[in-house]
């Protein structure tokens, strides 16, 4: 099959492209520096010519509410407008587990609108909602730091390695569309405060992590055990544990 991967040079998209190629598929990594812009629509007609599968792994260039919301809505509408005239067999969008729980944010309002647009497009689809990536662990800790103390709640999360997300999406691309939401998560749950604590210990970072049930996720969202963990959707589990990922000296963060 020929898969066109929007965001194909990003954290997840680049790994999806590598995985698909290793499986013998044709995978095209799409990015704006190639003159293809999903927001303006530039280059979409040409790049989708002959495509069997669309994979949207793009992220907004900003977390600001209005910018992120406009990005997801506009880019998705433009892709659908062009794809509707092609023989697209499967449209896959990378989303976030808990999107429906985080609607105080314009970013996640945009993600939910993206999901709804794809569902209503008439194109066979799979919405692949992933949990937080291991690679975001330092960011989560930093966002919770004040006066060199990291304050996070004990709410459960089920983080996953980026490579496991990419492999799951590549496998979905080669399979029958779910025409539904699928959750992708790591093999184990962990308290958010412990996630940060293990990360800083592995990095020999001396900041103290305090479990504070009133603390907000990335200083914005109140969370509990159900906010960021898989729910009633079908679940695909990664195999790499957080401890194993942390033991790799070549690990990288975003």
Coordinates of C-alpha atoms in Angstrom, one line a residue, residues 20-197:
X20 CA 5.9 1.0 7.3
X21 CA 8.9 0.9 5.0
X22 CA 10.4 -1.9 7.0
X23 CA 7.1 -3.8 6.4
X24 CA 7.5 -3.3 2.7
X25 CA 5.0 -0.5 2.2
X26 CA 5.5 2.7 0.4
X27 CA 5.4 5.5 2.9
X28 CA 5.6 9.2 2.1
X29 CA 6.7 11.6 4.9
X30 CA 4.9 14.9 4.4
X31 CA 6.0 18.2 5.9
X32 CA 5.7 21.9 5.2
X33 CA 9.3 22.3 4.2
X34 CA 8.4 20.1 1.1
X35 CA 5.9 22.7 0.0
X36 CA 3.0 20.7 1.4
X37 CA 0.8 22.6 3.9
X38 CA -2.4 21.0 5.2
X39 CA -3.5 24.4 6.7
X40 CA -3.3 26.3 3.4
X41 CA -4.1 23.2 1.3
X42 CA -1.0 23.7 -0.8
X43 CA 0.3 20.5 -2.3
X44 CA -2.4 18.2 -1.0
X45 CA -3.8 17.2 -4.4
X46 CA -0.5 16.0 -5.7
X47 CA 0.7 14.2 -2.6
X48 CA -2.5 12.3 -2.2
X49 CA -2.5 11.1 -5.7
X50 CA -2.5 7.3 -5.7
X51 CA -2.6 7.1 -1.9
X52 CA -4.3 4.2 -0.2
X53 CA -3.9 5.3 3.4
X54 CA -3.7 8.7 5.1
X55 CA -2.0 9.0 8.5
X56 CA -2.3 12.3 10.3
X57 CA 0.4 12.5 13.0
X58 CA 0.7 16.3 12.9
X59 CA 0.7 18.5 16.0
X60 CA -0.2 22.1 16.3
X61 CA 2.7 24.6 16.2
X62 CA 1.3 26.2 19.4
X63 CA -0.7 25.1 22.5
X64 CA -2.4 28.5 22.5
X65 CA -6.2 27.8 22.4
X66 CA -7.2 29.7 19.3
X67 CA -4.1 28.7 17.3
X68 CA -4.3 25.0 18.1
X69 CA -8.0 24.8 17.5
X70 CA -7.8 26.5 14.1
X71 CA -4.9 24.3 13.1
X72 CA -6.6 21.0 13.8
X73 CA -9.9 22.1 12.3
X74 CA -8.5 23.7 9.2
X75 CA -5.9 21.1 8.3
X76 CA -8.5 18.3 8.8
X77 CA -11.1 20.0 6.6
X78 CA -8.6 20.5 3.9
X79 CA -7.3 16.9 3.9
X80 CA -10.9 15.6 3.8
X81 CA -11.8 17.9 1.0
X82 CA -9.1 16.5 -1.2
X83 CA -9.2 12.9 0.1
X84 CA -12.9 12.7 -0.6
X85 CA -12.2 12.7 -4.4
X86 CA -9.6 9.9 -4.1
X87 CA -9.8 6.2 -3.5
X88 CA -8.6 6.4 0.1
X89 CA -9.2 3.1 1.9
X90 CA -8.2 4.2 5.5
X91 CA -7.8 7.6 7.2
X92 CA -5.9 7.3 10.5
X93 CA -5.5 10.2 12.9
X94 CA -3.3 10.2 16.0
X95 CA -5.2 11.7 18.9
X96 CA -4.9 11.7 22.7
X97 CA -6.4 9.4 25.3
X98 CA -8.6 11.6 27.5
X99 CA -9.3 14.2 24.8
X100 CA -13.0 14.3 25.9
X101 CA -11.9 14.9 29.5
X102 CA -9.8 17.9 28.7
X103 CA -12.2 20.2 26.9
X104 CA -11.3 23.3 28.9
X105 CA -8.4 23.6 26.5
X106 CA -8.7 24.9 23.0
X107 CA -6.0 22.4 22.0
X108 CA -8.2 19.5 23.0
X109 CA -11.3 21.1 21.6
X110 CA -9.5 21.2 18.3
X111 CA -8.5 17.5 18.7
X112 CA -12.1 16.5 19.4
X113 CA -13.3 18.5 16.4
X114 CA -10.7 16.8 14.2
X115 CA -12.0 13.4 15.4
X116 CA -15.6 14.4 14.7
X117 CA -14.8 15.7 11.2
X118 CA -13.1 12.4 10.2
X119 CA -15.9 10.4 11.6
X120 CA -18.4 12.3 9.5
X121 CA -16.2 12.3 6.3
X122 CA -17.5 9.1 4.9
X123 CA -13.9 7.8 4.5
X124 CA -13.1 4.6 6.4
X125 CA -11.2 5.6 9.5
X126 CA -9.5 4.8 12.7
X127 CA -9.0 7.4 15.5
X128 CA -5.9 6.2 17.4
X129 CA -5.9 7.9 20.8
X130 CA -2.5 7.4 22.5
X131 CA -1.6 8.0 26.2
X132 CA 1.3 10.3 27.2
X133 CA 4.6 9.3 25.7
X134 CA 7.6 8.4 27.9
X135 CA 9.5 11.0 25.9
X136 CA 7.3 13.8 27.5
X137 CA 8.3 12.8 31.1
X138 CA 10.7 15.6 31.6
X139 CA 8.3 18.2 30.2
X140 CA 5.6 17.0 32.6
X141 CA 8.0 17.3 35.5
X142 CA 9.2 20.7 34.4
X143 CA 5.6 22.0 34.0
X144 CA 4.9 21.0 37.6
X145 CA 8.1 22.6 39.0
X146 CA 7.9 25.7 41.3
X147 CA 10.8 26.7 43.6
X148 CA 12.6 23.5 42.6
X149 CA 9.8 21.3 43.9
X150 CA 7.7 19.2 41.5
X151 CA 4.1 18.9 42.6
X152 CA 1.9 16.3 40.9
X153 CA -1.1 14.2 42.0
X154 CA -1.1 10.4 42.4
X155 CA -3.6 10.1 39.5
X156 CA -2.9 7.0 37.4
X157 CA -1.6 7.3 33.9
X158 CA -0.6 4.6 31.4
X159 CA 2.3 6.1 29.4
X160 CA 3.8 4.5 26.3
X161 CA 7.0 4.6 24.3
X162 CA 6.8 6.6 21.0
X163 CA 8.1 3.6 19.1
X164 CA 5.3 1.4 20.4
X165 CA 2.8 4.1 19.3
X166 CA 4.3 4.2 15.9
X167 CA 4.3 0.4 15.5
X168 CA 0.6 0.3 16.6
X169 CA -0.3 2.9 14.0
X170 CA 1.6 1.1 11.3
X171 CA -0.2 -2.1 12.1
X172 CA -3.6 -0.3 12.1
X173 CA -2.7 1.1 8.7
X174 CA -2.2 -2.4 7.3
X175 CA -5.5 -3.6 8.8
X176 CA -9.2 -3.2 8.2
X177 CA -10.4 0.3 9.5
X178 CA -12.0 0.2 12.9
X179 CA -14.4 3.0 12.0
X180 CA -14.1 3.8 15.7
X181 CA -11.8 5.2 18.4
X182 CA -9.0 2.9 19.5
X183 CA -6.8 3.6 22.6
X184 CA -3.1 2.9 22.5
X185 CA -1.4 2.6 25.9
X186 CA 1.7 1.3 27.6
X187 CA 1.7 -2.0 29.4
X188 CA 1.6 -0.6 32.9
X189 CA -0.1 2.1 34.9
X190 CA 1.8 4.5 37.2
X191 CA 1.0 7.4 39.4
X192 CA 1.8 10.7 37.8
X193 CA 4.0 11.8 40.7
X194 CA 5.9 8.5 40.5
X195 CA 6.3 8.9 36.8
X196 CA 8.1 12.2 37.4
X197 CA 10.0 10.8 40.4

